[in-house]
CSV table of C-alpha atoms in Angstrom, one decimal:
chain,number,residue,atom,x,y,z
K,1,MET,CA,-3.9,13.9,24.8
K,2,ARG,CA,-1.9,11.4,26.5
K,3,ASN,CA,1.8,12.2,26.4
K,4,GLU,CA,4.3,15.0,25.9
K,5,ALA,CA,5.6,14.4,22.4
K,6,PHE,CA,2.4,15.7,21.0
K,7,LEU,CA,1.6,18.1,23.8
K,8,ARG,CA,3.4,20.7,21.7
K,9,LEU,CA,0.0,21.1,20.1
K,10,PHE,CA,-0.8,23.3,23.1
K,11,ALA,CA,2.4,25.3,23.0
K,12,GLY,CA,1.8,28.9,22.0
K,13,SER,CA,1.1,32.5,23.2
K,14,GLY,CA,-2.4,33.0,21.9
K,15,ARG,CA,-5.2,34.6,23.8
K,16,ARG,CA,-9.0,34.8,23.4
K,17,LYS,CA,-11.5,37.0,25.3
K,18,LEU,CA,-14.2,35.2,27.3
K,19,GLU,CA,-17.2,36.5,29.2
K,20,ASN,CA,-17.1,38.4,32.5
K,21,GLY,CA,-13.6,39.8,32.0
K,22,LEU,CA,-12.1,36.3,31.6
K,23,GLU,CA,-9.4,35.6,29.1
K,24,LEU,CA,-8.4,32.2,27.6
K,25,CYS,CA,-4.6,31.6,27.1
K,26,VAL,CA,-2.8,28.7,25.5
K,27,VAL,CA,-0.8,27.0,28.2
K,28,PRO,CA,2.7,25.5,27.9
K,29,ALA,CA,3.2,21.7,27.5
K,30,TYR,CA,4.4,21.3,31.1
K,31,GLU,CA,1.2,22.8,32.4
K,32,VAL,CA,-0.7,20.3,30.3
K,33,LEU,CA,1.2,17.5,32.0
K,34,GLN,CA,0.5,18.9,35.4
K,35,SER,CA,-3.2,19.2,34.6
K,36,ARG,CA,-3.3,15.6,33.6
K,37,ARG,CA,-1.7,14.5,36.9
K,38,GLU,CA,-4.2,16.7,38.9
K,39,ALA,CA,-7.1,15.2,37.0
K,40,MET,CA,-6.0,11.6,37.6
K,41,ASP,CA,-5.6,12.3,41.3
K,42,ALA,CA,-9.0,13.9,41.5
K,43,CYS,CA,-11.1,11.3,39.7
K,44,GLY,CA,-9.4,8.3,41.5
K,45,GLU,CA,-10.9,5.1,40.3
K,46,ASP,CA,-13.9,6.8,38.6
K,47,GLU,CA,-12.7,6.7,35.0
K,48,GLN,CA,-16.1,7.9,33.8
K,49,THR,CA,-15.3,11.4,35.1
K,50,LEU,CA,-11.7,11.5,33.9
K,51,GLY,CA,-12.5,13.4,30.8
K,52,LEU,CA,-14.4,16.1,32.6
K,53,TRP,CA,-11.7,16.4,35.2
K,54,MET,CA,-9.0,16.7,32.6
K,55,ASN,CA,-10.9,19.5,30.8
K,56,ALA,CA,-11.4,21.3,34.1
K,57,CYS,CA,-7.8,21.0,35.3
K,58,LEU,CA,-6.5,22.2,31.9
K,59,LEU,CA,-8.9,25.2,31.8
K,60,ALA,CA,-8.0,26.2,35.3
K,61,ARG,CA,-4.5,26.8,34.0
K,62,ALA,CA,-5.7,28.5,30.8
K,63,ILE,CA,-8.4,31.0,32.1
K,64,TYR,CA,-7.1,34.3,33.5
K,65,ARG,CA,-8.6,37.5,34.9
K,66,ASP,CA,-6.5,40.6,35.2
K,67,ASP,CA,-3.3,38.7,34.2
K,68,ALA,CA,-3.8,36.2,37.1
K,69,ARG,CA,-5.4,32.7,37.1
K,70,ALA,CA,-9.1,32.9,37.7
K,71,PHE,CA,-9.2,29.5,39.3
K,72,SER,CA,-6.8,27.9,41.8
K,73,GLY,CA,-7.3,24.4,40.2
K,74,GLY,CA,-9.7,22.0,38.5
K,75,GLU,CA,-11.8,21.5,41.6
K,76,ALA,CA,-12.3,25.2,42.0
K,77,LEU,CA,-13.4,25.5,38.4
K,78,MET,CA,-15.8,22.5,38.8
K,79,ARG,CA,-17.4,24.2,41.8
K,80,ALA,CA,-17.8,27.5,40.0
K,81,ALA,CA,-19.0,26.4,36.5
K,82,PRO,CA,-21.6,23.9,35.3
K,83,ALA,CA,-20.6,21.1,33.0
K,84,GLU,CA,-22.1,22.9,30.0
K,85,GLN,CA,-19.9,26.0,30.6
K,86,ILE,CA,-16.8,23.8,30.9
K,87,GLU,CA,-17.7,22.2,27.6
K,88,ARG,CA,-18.0,25.6,25.9
K,89,TRP,CA,-14.7,26.8,27.3
K,90,THR,CA,-13.1,23.5,26.2
K,91,GLU,CA,-14.4,24.1,22.6
K,92,ASP,CA,-13.0,27.7,22.8
K,93,TYR,CA,-9.7,26.4,23.9
K,94,ALA,CA,-9.6,23.8,21.1
K,95,ALA,CA,-10.3,26.6,18.5
K,96,LEU,CA,-7.6,28.7,20.0
K,97,CYS,CA,-5.2,25.8,19.7
K,98,ARG,CA,-6.1,25.4,16.0
K,99,GLU,CA,-5.4,29.1,15.4
K,100,GLU,CA,-2.0,28.9,17.1
K,101,ASN,CA,-1.0,25.6,15.4
K,102,PRO,CA,-2.2,24.8,11.9
K,103,ALA,CA,-1.1,21.2,12.5
K,104,CYS,CA,-4.5,20.8,14.3
K,105,SER,CA,-6.4,21.4,11.1
K,106,GLU,CA,-8.8,18.9,9.7
K,107,GLU,CA,-6.8,18.6,6.5
K,108,ASN,CA,-3.6,17.6,8.3
K,109,ALA,CA,-5.4,15.2,10.6
K,110,GLN,CA,-6.9,13.5,7.5
K,111,LYS,CA,-3.4,13.2,6.0
K,112,ALA,CA,-2.1,11.6,9.2
K,113,MET,CA,-5.0,9.1,9.3
K,114,GLN,CA,-4.4,8.1,5.7
K,115,ALA,CA,-0.8,7.4,6.6
K,116,LEU,CA,-1.7,5.5,9.7
K,117,SER,CA,-4.0,3.2,7.7
K,118,GLN,CA,-0.9,1.7,6.1
K,119,GLU,CA,0.7,0.6,9.4
K,120,ASP,CA,0.5,-2.6,11.4
K,121,TYR,CA,-1.7,-1.8,14.4
K,122,GLU,CA,0.4,-3.6,17.0
K,123,ARG,CA,3.5,-1.9,15.7
K,124,LEU,CA,1.7,1.4,15.8
K,125,LYS,CA,0.8,0.8,19.5
K,126,TRP,CA,4.4,-0.1,20.3
K,127,ARG,CA,5.7,3.0,18.6
K,128,VAL,CA,3.5,5.2,20.8
K,129,LEU,CA,4.5,3.4,24.0
K,130,LYS,CA,8.2,3.4,23.0
K,131,ALA,CA,8.1,7.1,22.3
K,132,PHE,CA,6.9,7.9,25.8
K,133,ASP,CA,9.0,5.2,27.6
K,134,VAL,CA,5.9,3.3,28.7
K,135,LEU,CA,5.7,-0.5,29.1
K,136,PRO,CA,2.6,-2.3,28.0
K,137,GLY,CA,1.9,-3.6,31.5
K,138,GLU,CA,1.9,-0.2,33.2
K,139,ALA,CA,-1.4,1.2,34.4
K,140,ARG,CA,-1.3,4.2,32.1
K,141,ALA,CA,-0.8,1.9,29.1
K,142,ARG,CA,-3.7,-0.3,30.2
K,143,ARG,CA,-5.9,2.8,30.2
K,144,MET,CA,-5.1,3.6,26.6
K,145,THR,CA,-7.9,3.0,24.1
K,146,ASP,CA,-7.7,2.4,20.4
K,147,ARG,CA,-8.7,6.0,19.9
K,148,ASP,CA,-6.0,7.2,22.2
K,149,TYR,CA,-3.3,5.2,20.3
K,150,LEU,CA,-4.5,6.5,17.0
K,151,TYR,CA,-4.6,10.1,18.2
K,152,CYS,CA,-1.1,9.9,19.7
K,153,ALA,CA,0.3,8.3,16.5
K,154,ALA,CA,-1.4,10.9,14.3
K,155,GLN,CA,0.1,13.8,16.3
K,156,MET,CA,3.5,12.1,16.1
K,157,MET,CA,3.2,12.0,12.4
K,158,LEU,CA,2.2,15.6,12.2
K,159,ASP,CA,5.3,16.4,14.2
K,160,GLU,CA,7.4,14.7,11.5
K,161,ARG,CA,5.5,16.5,8.8
K,162,GLU,CA,6.3,19.8,10.4
K,163,LYS,CA,10.0,18.9,10.4
K,164,LEU,CA,9.8,18.1,6.7
K,165,ASP,CA,7.9,21.3,5.9
K,166,ALA,CA,10.7,23.3,7.6
K,167,MET,CA,13.4,21.8,5.2
K,168,CYS,CA,14.4,23.1,1.8
K,169,PRO,CA,13.1,21.0,-1.1
K,170,SER,CA,16.4,19.3,-1.7
K,171,CYS,CA,16.8,18.2,2.0
K,172,ARG,CA,13.1,17.3,2.2
K,173,GLU,CA,13.5,14.9,-0.8
K,174,ARG,CA,16.5,13.3,0.8
K,175,ALA,CA,14.8,13.0,4.2
K,176,GLN,CA,11.8,11.2,2.6
K,177,ARG,CA,13.9,8.5,1.0
K,178,ARG,CA,13.7,5.0,2.6
K,179,LEU,CA,17.4,3.9,2.9
K,180,CYS,CA,18.9,0.6,4.0
K,181,PRO,CA,20.4,1.1,7.5
K,182,VAL,CA,23.5,-1.1,6.5
K,183,CYS,CA,24.5,0.0,3.0
K,184,GLY,CA,22.6,3.2,2.6
K,185,GLU,CA,21.0,2.2,-0.7
K,186,GLU,CA,17.5,3.4,-1.4
K,187,MET,CA,14.8,0.8,-0.5
K,188,PRO,CA,11.7,0.1,-2.6
K,189,GLU,CA,8.3,1.1,-1.1
K,190,GLU,CA,6.5,-1.8,0.4
K,191,ASN,CA,4.0,-2.5,3.2
K,192,ALA,CA,4.1,-6.1,4.1
K,193,GLY,CA,3.2,-5.4,7.7
K,194,PHE,CA,-0.1,-3.7,7.1
K,195,ASP,CA,-2.8,-5.4,9.2
K,196,GLU,CA,-5.8,-4.8,7.0
K,197,ARG,CA,-8.2,-6.9,9.1
K,198,ARG,CA,-7.4,-4.9,12.2
K,199,PHE,CA,-7.7,-1.6,10.4
K,200,GLU,CA,-11.1,-2.6,9.0
K,201,GLU,CA,-12.3,-3.4,12.5
K,202,LEU,CA,-11.2,0.0,13.8
K,203,ARG,CA,-12.8,1.8,10.8
K,204,ASP,CA,-16.0,-0.1,11.1
K,205,ALA,CA,-16.1,0.7,14.8
K,206,GLY,CA,-15.8,4.4,14.0
K,207,VAL,CA,-12.3,4.8,15.7
K,208,CYS,CA,-10.5,6.0,12.5
K,209,GLU,CA,-13.4,8.3,11.7
K,210,THR,CA,-13.4,9.9,15.1
K,211,ALA,CA,-9.7,10.1,15.8
K,212,SER,CA,-9.2,13.3,13.9
K,213,SER,CA,-12.5,14.9,14.8
K,214,GLY,CA,-11.9,13.9,18.4
K,215,ALA,CA,-8.8,16.1,18.5
K,216,ASP,CA,-11.0,19.0,19.6
K,217,GLU,CA,-12.5,17.2,22.6
K,218,THR,CA,-9.2,15.5,23.4
K,219,CYS,CA,-7.5,18.9,23.6
K,220,GLY,CA,-8.8,18.9,27.2
K,221,ALA,CA,-8.2,15.2,27.9
K,222,VAL,CA,-4.5,15.0,28.3
């Protein structure tokens, strides 16, 4: 995960028992942001290790023993646990997130990806950057991959779907109408800006196929 609009995925109060008296807890969104900062500081310029550091720093905030954190930080966890154990804990955390928030389900992820396939790719990237107040020239924007953009956009769309699901049928129907911003008249459905060539490139490269399934592993990569 890259930014706070979809870090709500991690918000919850769920718990899961681990081995040796450890307990896995879903952490608040702010802690996810903190774990990302810690991971980026720890890996420095070695971007190859960023994913592992992100997982470790998040898990350090999620794993408890006797109602207290079992690890002081990502480095402490990395020193105490092998990479295979960190991977298993990350998978457990992703499963706990899915239990706490059905928006993480494969079905919802597929719906989001179908909707994303109808959007111009450059506009999609801009929507993600704009939502998080990031300029394209910033270092954090340059680090974003196609998969990152698609994952962010998918989670933003799931947020909107949750808002609609919370409405009564009448309000939901009105909210889904496409209205003219000037006169308020209903607009016809059209999709002139869909960049089919770019979407085909992403699909052939496996990005669109992995964006939803990558949600599990990205849960640690904030």
